Tab-separated table of C-alpha atoms and ligand atoms in Angstrom:
chain	number	residue	atom	x	y	z
C	611	MET	CA	164.345	165.679	-8.062
C	612	ALA	CA	165.965	167.607	-5.220
C	613	THR	CA	169.678	167.020	-4.730
C	614	PHE	CA	169.183	165.613	-1.109
C	615	PRO	CA	166.143	162.967	-1.821
C	616	ARG	CA	167.961	161.682	-4.897
C	617	PHE	CA	171.009	161.217	-2.400
C	618	PHE	CA	168.794	159.584	-0.120
C	619	VAL	CA	167.122	157.399	-2.805
C	620	VAL	CA	170.756	156.377	-3.596
C	621	SER	CA	171.288	155.482	-0.490
C	622	VAL	CA	168.802	153.378	0.545
C	623	VAL	CA	168.857	151.070	-2.928
C	624	VAL	CA	172.832	150.700	-2.229
C	625	PHE	CA	172.319	150.020	1.270
C	626	SER	CA	169.397	147.800	0.541
C	627	CYS	CA	171.398	145.717	-2.006
C	628	PHE	CA	174.167	145.438	0.350
C	629	GLY	CA	171.982	144.262	2.895
C	630	VAL	CA	170.904	141.785	1.077
C	631	THR	CA	174.073	139.901	-0.287
C	632	ALA	CA	175.809	140.712	3.101
C	633	TYR	CA	173.058	139.112	5.447
C	634	GLY	CA	170.628	136.986	3.469
C	635	ALA	CA	172.219	134.019	3.467
C	636	LEU	CA	170.014	131.476	1.303
C	637	PHE	CA	168.881	128.086	2.119
C	638	SER	CA	169.004	126.643	-1.306
C	639	SER	CA	172.985	127.547	-1.313
C	640	ILE	CA	174.102	125.993	1.797
C	641	GLN	CA	175.064	122.546	2.212
C	642	LYS	CA	172.891	119.718	3.682
C	643	THR	CA	176.110	118.052	5.244
C	644	LEU	CA	174.582	116.864	8.561
C	645	LEU	CA	172.613	113.728	8.758
C	646	LEU	CA	169.998	114.247	11.421
C	647	ASN	CA	167.393	111.894	13.718
C	648	SER	CA	164.977	112.527	15.967
C	649	SER	CA	163.046	110.018	18.047
C	650	PRO	CA	159.262	110.338	17.404
C	651	SER	CA	158.117	107.894	14.828
C	652	GLN	CA	156.482	109.304	11.715
C	653	GLY	CA	153.022	110.913	12.582
C	654	GLN	CA	153.453	110.401	16.342
C	655	VAL	CA	151.969	112.712	18.632
C	656	LEU	CA	153.626	114.223	21.532
C	657	GLN	CA	152.344	116.317	24.308
C	658	ALA	CA	153.975	119.760	24.724
C	659	GLY	CA	155.357	120.767	28.215
C	660	GLU	CA	155.882	116.852	29.209
C	661	GLU	CA	157.417	114.622	26.586
C	662	GLN	CA	160.653	114.342	24.720
C	663	VAL	CA	162.357	114.505	21.393
C	664	THR	CA	165.902	113.229	21.402
C	665	ILE	CA	167.976	114.310	18.362
C	666	THR	CA	171.156	112.799	17.302
C	667	TRP	CA	173.402	114.040	14.662
C	668	SER	CA	176.643	113.716	12.522
C	669	LEU	CA	178.630	115.011	9.861
C	670	ASN	CA	177.978	112.854	6.422
C	671	LYS	CA	181.200	111.009	5.930
C	672	SER	CA	180.645	111.360	1.854
C	673	TYR	CA	181.608	114.972	2.026
C	674	PRO	CA	185.555	115.559	1.721
C	675	THR	CA	187.714	115.800	4.733
C	676	GLY	CA	187.982	119.235	5.730
C	677	THR	CA	184.478	119.961	4.712
C	678	ASP	CA	183.679	121.123	8.150
C	679	SER	CA	187.141	122.752	8.832
C	680	ASN	CA	185.319	126.211	9.611
C	681	TYR	CA	182.293	124.774	11.509
C	682	LYS	CA	181.971	125.998	14.535
C	683	ILE	CA	178.149	126.199	16.025
C	684	VAL	CA	175.115	123.983	15.605
C	685	LYS	CA	171.838	125.463	16.056
C	686	VAL	CA	168.832	123.035	16.523
C	687	LYS	CA	165.486	124.050	15.734
C	688	LEU	CA	162.037	122.699	15.785
C	689	CYS	CA	160.259	123.600	12.529
C	690	TYR	CA	156.914	123.969	10.930
C	691	ALA	CA	155.717	121.085	8.129
C	692	PRO	CA	154.212	122.410	5.493
C	693	VAL	CA	150.893	121.272	6.442
C	694	SER	CA	151.071	123.553	9.152
C	695	GLN	CA	151.965	126.510	7.189
C	696	VAL	CA	149.067	126.539	4.957
C	697	ASP	CA	147.174	129.698	5.159
C	698	ARG	CA	149.746	130.898	7.896
C	699	GLY	CA	151.981	133.751	6.781
C	700	TRP	CA	153.537	133.806	10.480
C	701	ARG	CA	155.030	130.459	9.317
C	702	LYS	CA	156.010	130.555	5.898
C	703	SER	CA	159.216	129.535	4.442
C	704	ASN	CA	161.521	131.545	2.406
C	705	ASP	CA	164.550	130.858	0.966
C	706	ASN	CA	166.362	134.303	2.672
C	707	LEU	CA	167.323	132.757	6.042
C	708	GLU	CA	166.597	136.166	7.730
C	709	LYS	CA	163.126	136.261	6.261
C	710	ASP	CA	162.550	132.364	6.973
C	711	LYS	CA	159.750	131.540	9.724
C	712	THR	CA	159.636	127.477	9.266
C	713	CYS	CA	162.076	126.908	12.248
C	714	GLN	CA	160.762	129.190	14.898
C	715	PHE	CA	161.665	127.151	17.915
C	716	ASN	CA	164.892	126.565	19.567
C	717	VAL	CA	166.073	123.071	20.659
C	718	VAL	CA	169.851	123.771	21.532
C	719	THR	CA	172.659	125.815	20.643
C	720	ILE	CA	175.941	123.732	20.904
C	721	PRO	CA	179.715	123.507	19.695
C	722	TYR	CA	180.256	121.849	16.694
C	723	LYS	CA	181.641	118.031	16.742
C	724	PRO	CA	181.545	115.679	13.678
C	725	SER	CA	179.818	112.723	15.535
C	726	ASN	CA	178.229	111.521	18.662
C	727	ASN	CA	175.752	114.385	19.166
C	728	ASN	CA	172.774	113.838	21.165
C	729	PHE	CA	170.165	116.011	22.900
C	730	THR	CA	167.004	115.434	24.819
C	731	TRP	CA	164.524	118.001	24.524
C	732	THR	CA	161.522	118.647	26.729
C	733	ILE	CA	158.898	120.112	24.518
C	734	GLU	CA	158.527	123.812	25.595
C	735	LYS	CA	155.052	124.638	27.034
C	736	ASP	CA	154.477	127.569	24.464
C	737	VAL	CA	154.752	125.317	21.421
C	738	PRO	CA	151.331	125.369	19.633
C	739	THR	CA	149.720	122.426	18.302
C	740	ALA	CA	151.258	121.858	14.577
C	741	THR	CA	153.186	119.070	12.352
C	742	TYR	CA	156.989	119.557	12.820
C	743	PHE	CA	160.400	118.190	11.923
C	744	ILE	CA	163.704	119.062	13.405
C	745	ARG	CA	166.540	120.926	11.516
C	746	ALA	CA	170.097	121.951	12.591
C	747	TYR	CA	172.029	125.051	10.963
C	748	VAL	CA	175.392	124.890	11.215
C	749	TYR	CA	177.382	128.252	11.819
C	750	ASP	CA	181.291	129.261	10.878
C	751	TYR	CA	183.777	131.214	12.691
C	752	ALA	CA	182.511	134.327	11.102
C	753	GLY	CA	179.107	133.819	12.168
C	754	GLU	CA	177.667	133.043	8.764
C	755	VAL	CA	175.111	129.982	8.175
C	756	VAL	CA	177.368	127.691	6.146
C	757	ALA	CA	175.656	124.121	6.456
C	758	TYR	CA	172.334	122.317	7.737
C	759	GLY	CA	171.135	118.678	8.440
C	760	GLN	CA	167.344	118.178	8.661
C	761	THR	CA	164.745	114.993	9.686
C	762	THR	CA	162.723	115.153	6.892
C	763	ASP	CA	163.285	114.746	3.298
C	764	ALA	CA	163.685	117.880	0.640
C	765	HIS	CA	159.912	117.883	-0.197
C	766	LYS	CA	159.122	117.684	3.872
C	767	LYS	CA	157.279	115.063	4.044
C	768	THR	CA	158.732	112.190	5.895
C	769	ASN	CA	159.430	111.645	9.681
C	770	LEU	CA	156.934	114.387	10.543
C	771	PHE	CA	155.819	114.365	13.962
C	772	LYS	CA	152.772	116.171	15.745
C	773	ILE	CA	152.593	118.048	18.939
C	774	THR	CA	149.830	118.423	21.075
C	775	ALA	CA	149.644	122.274	22.969
C	776	ILE	CA	148.954	122.503	26.327
C	777	THR	CA	144.946	123.348	26.087
C	778	GLY	CA	142.981	125.752	28.088
C	779	ARG	CA	141.851	123.039	30.463
C	780	HIS	CA	145.221	122.311	31.387
C	781	VAL	CA	145.934	126.324	32.131
C	782	THR	CA	142.588	126.231	33.896
C	783	MET	CA	143.450	123.402	35.933
C	784	ASP	CA	146.547	124.767	36.879
C	785	ILE	CA	144.626	127.936	37.999
C	786	CYS	CA	142.094	125.818	40.161
C	787	ALA	CA	144.887	124.052	42.100
C	788	ALA	CA	146.541	127.250	42.883
C	789	CYS	CA	143.332	128.473	44.137
C	790	PHE	CA	142.755	125.215	46.288
C	791	SER	CA	146.234	125.223	47.753
C	792	ALA	CA	145.583	129.082	48.807
C	793	PHE	CA	142.763	128.285	50.391
C	794	SER	CA	143.720	125.596	52.188
C	795	VAL	CA	146.743	127.686	53.573
C	796	VAL	CA	144.313	130.681	54.553
C	797	SER	CA	142.057	127.925	56.117
C	798	LEU	CA	144.792	126.327	57.981
C	799	VAL	CA	146.051	129.475	59.373
C	800	GLY	CA	142.387	130.360	60.110
C	801	PHE	CA	141.621	127.101	62.232
C	802	TYR	CA	144.789	127.540	64.250
C	803	TYR	CA	143.772	130.755	65.319
C	804	ALA	CA	140.209	129.699	65.829
C	805	GLU	CA	141.364	126.723	67.918
C	806	LYS	CA	143.746	128.911	69.824
C	807	LYS	CA	141.211	131.406	70.625
C	808	MET	CA	138.539	128.287	71.707
C	809	ALA	CA	141.296	127.097	73.980
C	810	LYS	CA	141.656	130.367	75.387
C	811	SER	CA	138.451	130.959	76.001
C	812	THR	CA	137.725	127.322	77.801
C	813	GLN	CA	140.779	127.961	79.833
C	814	GLN	CA	139.021	131.583	81.476
R	2263	NAG	C1	175.594	112.092	2.200
R	2263	NAG	O1	175.915	112.704	1.042
R	2263	NAG	C2	175.876	112.126	0.067
R	2263	NAG	C3	176.796	113.267	-0.951
R	2263	NAG	O2	175.963	114.564	-0.905
R	2263	NAG	C4	174.432	111.914	-0.759
R	2263	NAG	O3	174.382	111.313	-2.059
R	2263	NAG	C5	174.232	110.921	0.592
R	2263	NAG	O4	172.392	110.639	0.100
R	2263	NAG	C6	174.474	111.424	1.868
R	2263	NAG	N1	173.907	110.536	3.002
R	2263	NAG	C7	172.659	110.371	3.578
R	2263	NAG	C8	172.916	109.144	4.414
R	2263	NAG	O5	171.785	111.158	3.647
């Protein structure tokens, strides 16, 4: 092996190891210190773009005082339940949070406080039909993920809810409505001029 390629290979290996240890926080290594609740009942079906989810959270007081001294930011996310991840690589869970695709929708990013947190989220229009739960990640002052909380249990079986996407029919109806309003404006203008012209010709 020539000097250059060997150096190159060694650098790649060194940097990728460094990359994994430095940036790949593992889900299994962060503490579940937040207690999180969401408004939908188990199995409830909600319409994207219309209905709302209220999320409340607080620090689990069973942890020793000072556990949250380095907590800075909370990021609340909407996450796919296992039933909606089957055969879908693009939604796959990964213990390395850099690669994890479980929680793809941001609900809110908000400064940390230990209690009295609640947020009402109108489900965004681009959320696809699936089964979901809510998870919140806690970031420290260095920007690292250090803790979390979630509305479901460790097996992601309880407190799951469903969201129904805005269907093609909704979109078609929106387009039709837009066309009709454009048409009505055009015809209004048309009638106005036709009438004006008629008035003019009757005057003459
Ligand atoms: C709070 O944390 C303790 C210690 O980890 C745990 O045993 C307990 O189940 C948690 N409480 C709730 C309501 O999850």
